[in-house]
PDB file of C-alpha atoms in Angstrom:
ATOM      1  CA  UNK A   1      52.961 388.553  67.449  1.00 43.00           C
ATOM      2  CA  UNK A   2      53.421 389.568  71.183  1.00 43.00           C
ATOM      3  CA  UNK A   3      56.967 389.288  72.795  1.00 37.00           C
ATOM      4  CA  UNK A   4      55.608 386.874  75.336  1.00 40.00           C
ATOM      5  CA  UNK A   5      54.167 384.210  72.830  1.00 45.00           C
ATOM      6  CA  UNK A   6      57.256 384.455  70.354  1.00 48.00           C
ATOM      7  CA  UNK A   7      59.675 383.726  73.097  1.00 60.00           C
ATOM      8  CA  UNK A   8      58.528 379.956  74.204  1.00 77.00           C
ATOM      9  CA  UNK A   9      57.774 377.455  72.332  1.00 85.00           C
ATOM     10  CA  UNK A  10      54.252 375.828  71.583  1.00 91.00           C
ATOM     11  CA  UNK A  11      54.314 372.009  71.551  1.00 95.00           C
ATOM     12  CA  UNK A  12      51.460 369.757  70.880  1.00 97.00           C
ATOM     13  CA  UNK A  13      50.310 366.083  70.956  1.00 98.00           C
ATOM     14  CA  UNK A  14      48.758 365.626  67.335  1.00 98.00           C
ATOM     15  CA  UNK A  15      46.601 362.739  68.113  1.00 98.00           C
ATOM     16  CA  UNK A  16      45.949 359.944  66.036  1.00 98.00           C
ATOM     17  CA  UNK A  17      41.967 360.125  64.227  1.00 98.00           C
ATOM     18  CA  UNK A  18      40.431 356.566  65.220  1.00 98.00           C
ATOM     19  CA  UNK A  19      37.798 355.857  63.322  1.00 98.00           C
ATOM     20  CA  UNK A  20      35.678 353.413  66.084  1.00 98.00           C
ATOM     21  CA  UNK A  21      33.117 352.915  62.829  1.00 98.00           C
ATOM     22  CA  UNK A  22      33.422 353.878  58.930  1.00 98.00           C
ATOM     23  CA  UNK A  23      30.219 353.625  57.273  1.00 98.00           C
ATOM     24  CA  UNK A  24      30.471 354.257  53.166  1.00 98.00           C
ATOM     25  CA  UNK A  25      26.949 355.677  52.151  1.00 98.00           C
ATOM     26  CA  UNK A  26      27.039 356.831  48.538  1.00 97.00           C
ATOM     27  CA  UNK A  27      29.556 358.273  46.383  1.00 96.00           C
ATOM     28  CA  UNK A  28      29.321 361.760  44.416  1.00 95.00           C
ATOM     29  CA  UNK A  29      29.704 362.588  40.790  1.00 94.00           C
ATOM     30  CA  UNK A  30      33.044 363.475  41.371  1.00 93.00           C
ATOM     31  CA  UNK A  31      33.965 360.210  42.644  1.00 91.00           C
ATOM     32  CA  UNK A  32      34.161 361.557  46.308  1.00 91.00           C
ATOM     33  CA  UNK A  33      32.325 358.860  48.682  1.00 96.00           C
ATOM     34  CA  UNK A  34      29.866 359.887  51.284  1.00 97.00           C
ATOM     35  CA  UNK A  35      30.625 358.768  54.804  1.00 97.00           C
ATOM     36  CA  UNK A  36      29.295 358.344  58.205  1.00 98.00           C
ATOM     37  CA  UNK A  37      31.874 357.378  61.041  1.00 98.00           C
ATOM     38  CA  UNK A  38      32.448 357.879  64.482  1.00 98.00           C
ATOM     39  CA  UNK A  39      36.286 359.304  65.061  1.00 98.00           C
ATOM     40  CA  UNK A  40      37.580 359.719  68.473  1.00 98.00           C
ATOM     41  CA  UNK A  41      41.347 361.031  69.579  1.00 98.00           C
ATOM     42  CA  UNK A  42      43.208 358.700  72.080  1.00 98.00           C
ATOM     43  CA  UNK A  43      46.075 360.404  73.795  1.00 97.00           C
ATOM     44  CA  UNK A  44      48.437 358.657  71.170  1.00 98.00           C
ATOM     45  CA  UNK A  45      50.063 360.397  68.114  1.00 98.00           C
ATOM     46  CA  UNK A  46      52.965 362.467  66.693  1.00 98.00           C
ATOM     47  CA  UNK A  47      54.601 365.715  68.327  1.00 98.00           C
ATOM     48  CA  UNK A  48      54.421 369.393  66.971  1.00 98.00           C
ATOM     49  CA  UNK A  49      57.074 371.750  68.179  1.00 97.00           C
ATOM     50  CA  UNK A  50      56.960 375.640  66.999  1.00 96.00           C
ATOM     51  CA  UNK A  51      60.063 377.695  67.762  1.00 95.00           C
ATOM     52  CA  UNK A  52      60.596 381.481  66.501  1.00 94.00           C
ATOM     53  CA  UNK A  53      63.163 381.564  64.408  1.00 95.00           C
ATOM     54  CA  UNK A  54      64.743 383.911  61.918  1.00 93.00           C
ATOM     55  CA  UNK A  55      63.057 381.700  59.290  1.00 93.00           C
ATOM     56  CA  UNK A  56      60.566 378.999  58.191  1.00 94.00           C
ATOM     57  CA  UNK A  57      62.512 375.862  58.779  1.00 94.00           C
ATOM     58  CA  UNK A  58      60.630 372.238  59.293  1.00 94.00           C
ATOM     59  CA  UNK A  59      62.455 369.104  60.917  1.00 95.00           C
ATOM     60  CA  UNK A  60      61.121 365.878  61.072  1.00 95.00           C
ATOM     61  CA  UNK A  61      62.911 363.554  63.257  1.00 96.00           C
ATOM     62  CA  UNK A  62      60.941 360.691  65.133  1.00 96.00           C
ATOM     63  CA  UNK A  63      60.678 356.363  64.251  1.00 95.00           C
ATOM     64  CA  UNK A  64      58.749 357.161  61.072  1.00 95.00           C
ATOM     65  CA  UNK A  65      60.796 360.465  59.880  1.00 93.00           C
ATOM     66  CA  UNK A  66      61.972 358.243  57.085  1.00 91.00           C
ATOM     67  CA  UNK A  67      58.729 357.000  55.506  1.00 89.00           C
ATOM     68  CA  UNK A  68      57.929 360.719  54.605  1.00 84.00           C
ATOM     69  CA  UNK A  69      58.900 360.651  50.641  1.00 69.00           C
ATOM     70  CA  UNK A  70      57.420 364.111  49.942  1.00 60.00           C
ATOM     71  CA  UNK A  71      59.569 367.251  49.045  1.00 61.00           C
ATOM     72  CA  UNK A  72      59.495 369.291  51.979  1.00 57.00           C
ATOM     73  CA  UNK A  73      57.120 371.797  50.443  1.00 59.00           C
ATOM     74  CA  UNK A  74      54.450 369.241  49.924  1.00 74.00           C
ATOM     75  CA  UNK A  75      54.335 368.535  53.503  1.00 89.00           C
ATOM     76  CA  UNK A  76      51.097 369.311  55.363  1.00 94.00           C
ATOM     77  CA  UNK A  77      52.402 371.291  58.428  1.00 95.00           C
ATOM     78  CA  UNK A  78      54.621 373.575  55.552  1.00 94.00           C
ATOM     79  CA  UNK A  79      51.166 374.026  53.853  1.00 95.00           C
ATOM     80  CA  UNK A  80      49.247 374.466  57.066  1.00 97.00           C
ATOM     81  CA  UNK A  81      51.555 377.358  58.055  1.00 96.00           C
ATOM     82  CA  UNK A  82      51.587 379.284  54.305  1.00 95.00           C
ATOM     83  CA  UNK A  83      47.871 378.966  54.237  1.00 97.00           C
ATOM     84  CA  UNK A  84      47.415 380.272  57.744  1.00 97.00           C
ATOM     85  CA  UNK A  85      49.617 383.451  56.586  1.00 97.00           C
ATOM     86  CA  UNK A  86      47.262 383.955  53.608  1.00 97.00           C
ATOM     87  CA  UNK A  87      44.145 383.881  55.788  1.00 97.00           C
ATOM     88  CA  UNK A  88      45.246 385.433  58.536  1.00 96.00           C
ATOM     89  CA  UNK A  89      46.722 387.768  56.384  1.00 96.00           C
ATOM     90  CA  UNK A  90      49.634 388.370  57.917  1.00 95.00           C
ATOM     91  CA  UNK A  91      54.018 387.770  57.337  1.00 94.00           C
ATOM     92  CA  UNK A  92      55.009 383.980  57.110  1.00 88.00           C
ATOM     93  CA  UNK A  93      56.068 383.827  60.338  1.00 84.00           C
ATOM     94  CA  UNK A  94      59.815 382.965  61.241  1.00 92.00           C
ATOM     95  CA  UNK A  95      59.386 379.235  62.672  1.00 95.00           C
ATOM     96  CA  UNK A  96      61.677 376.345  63.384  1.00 96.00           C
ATOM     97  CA  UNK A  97      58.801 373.718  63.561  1.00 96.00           C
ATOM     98  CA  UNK A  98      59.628 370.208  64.614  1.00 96.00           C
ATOM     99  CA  UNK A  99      57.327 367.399  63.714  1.00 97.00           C
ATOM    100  CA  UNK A 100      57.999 364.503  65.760  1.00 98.00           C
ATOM    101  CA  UNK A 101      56.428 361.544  63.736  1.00 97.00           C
ATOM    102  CA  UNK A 102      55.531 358.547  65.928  1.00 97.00           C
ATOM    103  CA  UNK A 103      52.608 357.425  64.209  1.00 97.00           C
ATOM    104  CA  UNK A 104      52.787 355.263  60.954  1.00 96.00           C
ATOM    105  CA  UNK A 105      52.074 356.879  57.503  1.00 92.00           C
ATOM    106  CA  UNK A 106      49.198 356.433  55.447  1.00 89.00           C
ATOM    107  CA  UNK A 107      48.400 354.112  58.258  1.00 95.00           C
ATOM    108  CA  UNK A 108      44.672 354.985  58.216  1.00 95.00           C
ATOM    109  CA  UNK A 109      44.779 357.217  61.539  1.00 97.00           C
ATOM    110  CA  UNK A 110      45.154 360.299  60.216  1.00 95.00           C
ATOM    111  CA  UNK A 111      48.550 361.647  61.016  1.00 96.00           C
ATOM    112  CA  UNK A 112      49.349 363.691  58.293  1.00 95.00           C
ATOM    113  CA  UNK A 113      45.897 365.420  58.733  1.00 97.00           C
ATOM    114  CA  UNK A 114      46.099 365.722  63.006  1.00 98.00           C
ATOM    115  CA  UNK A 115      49.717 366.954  62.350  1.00 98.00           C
ATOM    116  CA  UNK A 116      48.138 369.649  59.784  1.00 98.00           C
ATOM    117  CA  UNK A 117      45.187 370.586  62.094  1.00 98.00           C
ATOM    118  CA  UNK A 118      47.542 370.943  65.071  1.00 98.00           C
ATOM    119  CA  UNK A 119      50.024 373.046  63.438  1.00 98.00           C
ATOM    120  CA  UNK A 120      46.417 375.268  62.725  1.00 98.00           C
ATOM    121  CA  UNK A 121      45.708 375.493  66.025  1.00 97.00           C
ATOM    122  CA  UNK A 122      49.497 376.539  67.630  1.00 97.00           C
ATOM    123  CA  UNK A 123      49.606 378.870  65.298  1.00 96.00           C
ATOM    124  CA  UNK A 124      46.417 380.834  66.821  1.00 96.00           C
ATOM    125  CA  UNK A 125      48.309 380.985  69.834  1.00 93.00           C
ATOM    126  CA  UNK A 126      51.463 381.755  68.825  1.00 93.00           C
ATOM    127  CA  UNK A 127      50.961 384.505  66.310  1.00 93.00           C
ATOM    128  CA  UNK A 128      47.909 385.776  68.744  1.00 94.00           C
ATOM    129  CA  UNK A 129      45.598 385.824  65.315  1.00 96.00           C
ATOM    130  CA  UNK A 130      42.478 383.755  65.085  1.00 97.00           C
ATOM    131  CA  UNK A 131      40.592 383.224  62.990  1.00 97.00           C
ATOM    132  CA  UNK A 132      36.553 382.591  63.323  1.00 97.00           C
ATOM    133  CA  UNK A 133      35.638 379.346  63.177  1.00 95.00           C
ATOM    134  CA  UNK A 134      34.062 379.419  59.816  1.00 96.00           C
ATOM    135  CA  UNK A 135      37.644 380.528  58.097  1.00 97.00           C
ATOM    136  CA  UNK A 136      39.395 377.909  59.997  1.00 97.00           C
ATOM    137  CA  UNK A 137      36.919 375.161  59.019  1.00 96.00           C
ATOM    138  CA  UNK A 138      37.489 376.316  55.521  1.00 96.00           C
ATOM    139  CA  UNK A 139      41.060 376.595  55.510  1.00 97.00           C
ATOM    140  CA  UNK A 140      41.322 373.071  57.229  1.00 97.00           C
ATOM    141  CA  UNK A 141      39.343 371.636  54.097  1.00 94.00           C
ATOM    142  CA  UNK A 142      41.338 373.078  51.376  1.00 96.00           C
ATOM    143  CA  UNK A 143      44.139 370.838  53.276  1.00 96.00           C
ATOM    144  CA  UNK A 144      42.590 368.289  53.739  1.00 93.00           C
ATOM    145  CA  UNK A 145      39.146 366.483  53.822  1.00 90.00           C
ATOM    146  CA  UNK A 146      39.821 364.995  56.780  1.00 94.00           C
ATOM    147  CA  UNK A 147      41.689 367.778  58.497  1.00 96.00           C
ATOM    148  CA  UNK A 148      38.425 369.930  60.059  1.00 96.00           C
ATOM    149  CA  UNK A 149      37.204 366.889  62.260  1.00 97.00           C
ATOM    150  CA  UNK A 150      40.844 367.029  63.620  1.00 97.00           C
ATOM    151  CA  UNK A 151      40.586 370.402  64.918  1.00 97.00           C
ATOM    152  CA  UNK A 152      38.780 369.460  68.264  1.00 96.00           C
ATOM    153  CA  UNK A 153      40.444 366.350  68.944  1.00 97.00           C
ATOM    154  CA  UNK A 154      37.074 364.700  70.501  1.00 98.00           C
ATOM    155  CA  UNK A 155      34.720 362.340  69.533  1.00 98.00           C
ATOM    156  CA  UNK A 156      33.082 363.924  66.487  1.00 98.00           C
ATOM    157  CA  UNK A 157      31.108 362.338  63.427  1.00 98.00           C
ATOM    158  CA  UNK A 158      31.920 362.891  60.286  1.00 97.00           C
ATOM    159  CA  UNK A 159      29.662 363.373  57.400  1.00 97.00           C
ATOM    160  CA  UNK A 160      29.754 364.150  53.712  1.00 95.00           C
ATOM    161  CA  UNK A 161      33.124 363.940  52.252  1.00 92.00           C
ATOM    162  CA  UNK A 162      34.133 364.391  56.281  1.00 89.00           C
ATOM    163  CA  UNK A 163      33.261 368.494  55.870  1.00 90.00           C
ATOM    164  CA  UNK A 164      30.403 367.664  57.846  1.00 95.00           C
ATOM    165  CA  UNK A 165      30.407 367.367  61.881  1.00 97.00           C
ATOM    166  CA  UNK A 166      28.736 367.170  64.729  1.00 97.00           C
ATOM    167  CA  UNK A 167      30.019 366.664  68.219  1.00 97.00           C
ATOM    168  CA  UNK A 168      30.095 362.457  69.240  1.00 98.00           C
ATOM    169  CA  UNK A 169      28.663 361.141  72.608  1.00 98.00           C
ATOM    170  CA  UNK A 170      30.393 361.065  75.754  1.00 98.00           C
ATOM    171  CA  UNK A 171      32.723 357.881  76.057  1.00 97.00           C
ATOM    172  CA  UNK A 172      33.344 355.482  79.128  1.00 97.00           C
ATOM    173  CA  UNK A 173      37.144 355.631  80.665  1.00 96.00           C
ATOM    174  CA  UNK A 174      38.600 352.981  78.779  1.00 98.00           C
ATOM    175  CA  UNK A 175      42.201 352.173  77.145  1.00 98.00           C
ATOM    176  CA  UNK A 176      43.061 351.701  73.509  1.00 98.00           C
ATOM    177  CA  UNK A 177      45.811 349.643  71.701  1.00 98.00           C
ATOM    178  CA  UNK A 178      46.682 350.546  67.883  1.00 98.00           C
ATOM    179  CA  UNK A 179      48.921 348.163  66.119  1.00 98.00           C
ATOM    180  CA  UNK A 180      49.907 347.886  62.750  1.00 98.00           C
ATOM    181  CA  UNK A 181      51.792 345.338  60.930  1.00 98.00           C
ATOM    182  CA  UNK A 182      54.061 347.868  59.305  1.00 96.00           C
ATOM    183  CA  UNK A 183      52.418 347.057  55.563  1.00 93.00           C
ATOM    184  CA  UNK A 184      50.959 350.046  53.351  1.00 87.00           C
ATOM    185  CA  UNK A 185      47.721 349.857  52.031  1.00 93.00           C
ATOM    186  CA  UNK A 186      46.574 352.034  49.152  1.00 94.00           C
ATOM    187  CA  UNK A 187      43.187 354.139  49.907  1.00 94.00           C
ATOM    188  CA  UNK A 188      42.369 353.956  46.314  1.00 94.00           C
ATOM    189  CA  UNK A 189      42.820 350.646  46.264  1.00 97.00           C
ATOM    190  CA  UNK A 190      40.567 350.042  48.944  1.00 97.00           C
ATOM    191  CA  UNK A 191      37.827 352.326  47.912  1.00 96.00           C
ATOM    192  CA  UNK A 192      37.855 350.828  44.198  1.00 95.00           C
ATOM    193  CA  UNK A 193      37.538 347.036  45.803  1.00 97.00           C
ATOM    194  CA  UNK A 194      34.874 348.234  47.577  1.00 96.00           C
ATOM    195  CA  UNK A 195      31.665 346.756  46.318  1.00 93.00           C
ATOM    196  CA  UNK A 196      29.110 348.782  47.089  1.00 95.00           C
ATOM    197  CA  UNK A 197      29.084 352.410  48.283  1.00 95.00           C
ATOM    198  CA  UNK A 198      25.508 352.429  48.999  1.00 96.00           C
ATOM    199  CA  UNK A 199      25.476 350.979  52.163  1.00 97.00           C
ATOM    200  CA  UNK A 200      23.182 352.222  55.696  1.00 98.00           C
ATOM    201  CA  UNK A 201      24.253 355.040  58.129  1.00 98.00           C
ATOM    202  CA  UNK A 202      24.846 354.102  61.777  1.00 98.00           C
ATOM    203  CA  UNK A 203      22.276 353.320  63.745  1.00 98.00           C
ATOM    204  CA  UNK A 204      20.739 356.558  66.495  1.00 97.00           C
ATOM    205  CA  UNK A 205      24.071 357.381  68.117  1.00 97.00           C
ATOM    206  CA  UNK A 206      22.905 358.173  72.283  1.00 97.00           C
ATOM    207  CA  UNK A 207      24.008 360.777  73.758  1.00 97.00           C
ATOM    208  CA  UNK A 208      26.560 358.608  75.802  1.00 98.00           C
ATOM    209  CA  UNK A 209      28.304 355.621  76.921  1.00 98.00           C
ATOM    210  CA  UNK A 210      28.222 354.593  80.388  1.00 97.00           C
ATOM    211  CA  UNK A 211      30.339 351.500  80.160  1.00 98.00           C
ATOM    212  CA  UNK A 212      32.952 349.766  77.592  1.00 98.00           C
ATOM    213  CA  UNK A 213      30.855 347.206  77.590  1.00 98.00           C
ATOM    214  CA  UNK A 214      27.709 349.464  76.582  1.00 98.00           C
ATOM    215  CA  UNK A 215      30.315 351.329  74.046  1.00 98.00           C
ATOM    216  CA  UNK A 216      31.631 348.022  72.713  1.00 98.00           C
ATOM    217  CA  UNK A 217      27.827 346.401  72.007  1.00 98.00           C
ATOM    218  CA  UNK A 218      26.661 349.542  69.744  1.00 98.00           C
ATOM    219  CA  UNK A 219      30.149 349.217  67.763  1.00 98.00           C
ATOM    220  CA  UNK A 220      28.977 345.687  67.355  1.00 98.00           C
ATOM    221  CA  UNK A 221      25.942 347.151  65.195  1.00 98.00           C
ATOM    222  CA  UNK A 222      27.935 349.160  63.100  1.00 98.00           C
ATOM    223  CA  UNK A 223      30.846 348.705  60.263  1.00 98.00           C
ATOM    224  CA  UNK A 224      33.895 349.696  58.772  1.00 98.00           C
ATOM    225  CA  UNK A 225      32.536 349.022  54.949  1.00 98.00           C
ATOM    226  CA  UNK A 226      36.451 349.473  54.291  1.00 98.00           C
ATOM    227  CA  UNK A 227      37.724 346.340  56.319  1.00 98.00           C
ATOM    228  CA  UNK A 228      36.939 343.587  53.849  1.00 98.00           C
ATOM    229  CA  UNK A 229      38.015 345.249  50.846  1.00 98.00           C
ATOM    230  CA  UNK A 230      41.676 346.269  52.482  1.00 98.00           C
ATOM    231  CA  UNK A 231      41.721 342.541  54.566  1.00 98.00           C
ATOM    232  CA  UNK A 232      41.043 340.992  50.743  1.00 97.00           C
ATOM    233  CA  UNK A 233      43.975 343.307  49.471  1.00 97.00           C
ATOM    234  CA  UNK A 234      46.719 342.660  52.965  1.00 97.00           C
ATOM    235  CA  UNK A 235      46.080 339.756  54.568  1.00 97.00           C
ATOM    236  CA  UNK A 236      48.623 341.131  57.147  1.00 98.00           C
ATOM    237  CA  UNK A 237      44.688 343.130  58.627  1.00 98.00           C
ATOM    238  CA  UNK A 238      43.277 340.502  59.257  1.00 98.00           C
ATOM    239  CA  UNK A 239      46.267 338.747  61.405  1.00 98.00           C
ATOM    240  CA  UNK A 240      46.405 341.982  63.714  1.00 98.00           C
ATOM    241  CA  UNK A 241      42.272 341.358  63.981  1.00 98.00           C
ATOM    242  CA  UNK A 242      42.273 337.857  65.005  1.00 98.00           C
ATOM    243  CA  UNK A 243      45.487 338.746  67.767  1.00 98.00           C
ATOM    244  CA  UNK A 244      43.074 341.354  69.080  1.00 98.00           C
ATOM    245  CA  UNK A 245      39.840 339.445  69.051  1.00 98.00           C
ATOM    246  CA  UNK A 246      41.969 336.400  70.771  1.00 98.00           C
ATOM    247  CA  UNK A 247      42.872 338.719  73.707  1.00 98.00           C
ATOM    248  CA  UNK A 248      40.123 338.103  76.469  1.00 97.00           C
ATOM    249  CA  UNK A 249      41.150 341.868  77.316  1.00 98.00           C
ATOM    250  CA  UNK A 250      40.157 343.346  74.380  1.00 98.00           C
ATOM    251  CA  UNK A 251      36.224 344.430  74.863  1.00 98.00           C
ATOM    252  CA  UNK A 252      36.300 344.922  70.538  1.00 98.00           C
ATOM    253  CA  UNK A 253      38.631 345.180  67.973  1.00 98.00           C
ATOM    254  CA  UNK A 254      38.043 346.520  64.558  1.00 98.00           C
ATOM    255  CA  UNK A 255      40.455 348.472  61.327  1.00 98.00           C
ATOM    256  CA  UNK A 256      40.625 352.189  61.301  1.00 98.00           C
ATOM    257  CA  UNK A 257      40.058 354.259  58.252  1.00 97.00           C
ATOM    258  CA  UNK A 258      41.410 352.777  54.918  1.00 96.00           C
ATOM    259  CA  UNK A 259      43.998 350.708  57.482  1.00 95.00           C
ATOM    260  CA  UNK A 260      46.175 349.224  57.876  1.00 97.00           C
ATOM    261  CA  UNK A 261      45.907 350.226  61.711  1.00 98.00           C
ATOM    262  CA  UNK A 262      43.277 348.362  64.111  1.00 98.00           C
ATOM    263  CA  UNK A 263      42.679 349.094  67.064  1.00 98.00           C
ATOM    264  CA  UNK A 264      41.050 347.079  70.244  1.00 98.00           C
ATOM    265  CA  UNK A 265      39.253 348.459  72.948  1.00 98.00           C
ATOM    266  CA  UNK A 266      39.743 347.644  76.582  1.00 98.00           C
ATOM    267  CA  UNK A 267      39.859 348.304  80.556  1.00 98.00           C
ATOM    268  CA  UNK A 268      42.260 350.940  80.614  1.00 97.00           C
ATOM    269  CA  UNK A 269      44.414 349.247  83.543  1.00 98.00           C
ATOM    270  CA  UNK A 270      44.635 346.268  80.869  1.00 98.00           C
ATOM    271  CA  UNK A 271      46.251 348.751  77.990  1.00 98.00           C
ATOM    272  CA  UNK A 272      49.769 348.186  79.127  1.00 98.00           C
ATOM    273  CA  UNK A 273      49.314 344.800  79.246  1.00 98.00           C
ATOM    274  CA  UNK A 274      47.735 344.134  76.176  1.00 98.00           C
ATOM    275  CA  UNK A 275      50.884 346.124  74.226  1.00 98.00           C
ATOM    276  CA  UNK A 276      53.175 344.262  76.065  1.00 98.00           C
ATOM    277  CA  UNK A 277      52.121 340.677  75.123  1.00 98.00           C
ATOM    278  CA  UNK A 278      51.284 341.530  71.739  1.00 98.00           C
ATOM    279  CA  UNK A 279      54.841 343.433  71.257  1.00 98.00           C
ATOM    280  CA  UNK A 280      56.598 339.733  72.635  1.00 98.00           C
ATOM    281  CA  UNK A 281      54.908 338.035  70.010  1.00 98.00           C
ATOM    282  CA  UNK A 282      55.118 340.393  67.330  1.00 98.00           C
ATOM    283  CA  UNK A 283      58.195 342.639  68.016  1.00 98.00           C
ATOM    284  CA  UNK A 284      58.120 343.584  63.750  1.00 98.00           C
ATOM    285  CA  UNK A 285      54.259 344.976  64.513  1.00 98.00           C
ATOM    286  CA  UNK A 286      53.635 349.000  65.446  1.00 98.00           C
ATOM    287  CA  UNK A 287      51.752 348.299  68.409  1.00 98.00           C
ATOM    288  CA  UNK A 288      50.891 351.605  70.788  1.00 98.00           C
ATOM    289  CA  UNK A 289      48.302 351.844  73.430  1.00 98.00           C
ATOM    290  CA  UNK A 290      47.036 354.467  75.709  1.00 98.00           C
ATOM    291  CA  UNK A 291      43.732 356.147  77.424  1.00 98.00           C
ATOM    292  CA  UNK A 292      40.766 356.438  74.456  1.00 96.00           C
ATOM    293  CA  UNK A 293      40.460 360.070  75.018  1.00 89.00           C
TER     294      UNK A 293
END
């Protein structure tokens, strides 16, 4: 580790993973399901903060510090960091990381993952090692299946299990507003209400989006085969849905992931606004908004 990287510290934006569709296509013998979504990384999410330090010390601090019930050595960044050394082959670096949690957990955005994948790629820079892209792809899979797509935070696709990816089309300026209701939704839960898992891919992706409006019509011919299942399972979903869908702003509103986050898509000038009324009339909602990427 060079003098000059060790002495400042490396602080990231780990963006929330939207998934704008979540297609379930089959499900292995192991009882992994197939998928085929589009994921894209608005400029929204938690805060990574890597410090030398004479040891390995993690603090998490932030609106949802709390809601993280793991033992500190279950924690993803922790994990991220000891795996990293055993790749890399090279000391467990002395760190004081800070993880800044804004965004819910198990909220269906990601975090946990973003925050892992993040922590992957400050540590290239900090430490000066990298890895090639085939050992960091691996090592961001044994964290995580959907840690790899978080890497690049741009729009990707995600295949398989979510080990497979391919770069996503090029998206119109536009804002985004996340909100959820502050309710937890189990992912097993959802999968297992699920009633089928053998369901069609998403139509031809283009190779880009001109317009929201353009953007908001092919999201129209797609899914999230998860929606139902978790709205039949929280009600709470499908109140955040019909508040976005009655906003004239919002272009097209849909869940992310396994939930219990939705997000609606707008004008980005209208972003601000959007939060704002829906935050008056429901202050107990997470409600965040900001550019799409």
């Amino acid at each position: 580790m060079s003098v000059a990287s060790a002495a400042r510290p490396r602080v990231e934006l780990a963006r929330a993973k939207v998934n704008l569709t979540l297609h379930v296509t089959g499900r292995r013998s192991d009882g992994y399901h197939l998928l085929d979504s589009l994921v894209v990384f608005p400029q929204i999410g938690d805060r990574i903060s890597l410090q030398e330090a004479s040891g390995l010390d993690l603090r998490i601090e932030g609106p949802f510090a709390r809601d993280l019930h793991a033992p500190a050595g279950d924690n993803l960044v922790l994990k991220a960091i000891t795996s990293f050394s055993a790749s890399a082959r090279i000391p467990l670096p002395g760190l004081l990381v800070t993880l800044t949690k804004r965004l819910p957990v198990a909220s269906g955005v990601g975090g946990g993952s973003s925050d892992a994948a993040t922590t992957l790629r400050l540590l290239e820079d900090f430490t000066g090692t990298y890895l090639s892209e085939e050992e960091l792809h691996a090592l961001a899979l044994s964290l995580g299946a959907d840690v790899p797509v978080c890497l690049v935070p741009e729009p990707q696709v995600m295949r398989g299990i979510g080990e497979l990816i391919s770069s996503g089309p090029e998206l119109p300026a536009c804002g985004i507003v996340l909100v959820n209701p502050k309710v937890s939704v189990s992912t097993p839960d959802v999968f297992k209400a699920l009633t089928s898992c053998d369901n069609a891919p998403m139509p031809l992706l283009p190779e880009g989006f001109d317009t929201l409006g353009q953007l908001a019509a092919y999201l129209e011919s797609c899914r999230n085969d998860l929606q139902a299942p978790a709205v039949g399972l929280e009600p709470q979903i499908g109140a955040v849905l019909s508040a976005l869908q009655e906003d004239r702003r919002v272009e097209f509103a849909r869940m992310s992931g396994s939930g219990a986050t939705c997000f609606g898509l707008c004008e980005l000038a209208h972003a601000m606004e959007i939060e704002r009324s829906l935050r008056e009339a429901h202050p107990q909602w997470w409600i965040a908004s900001g550019p799409l990427a």
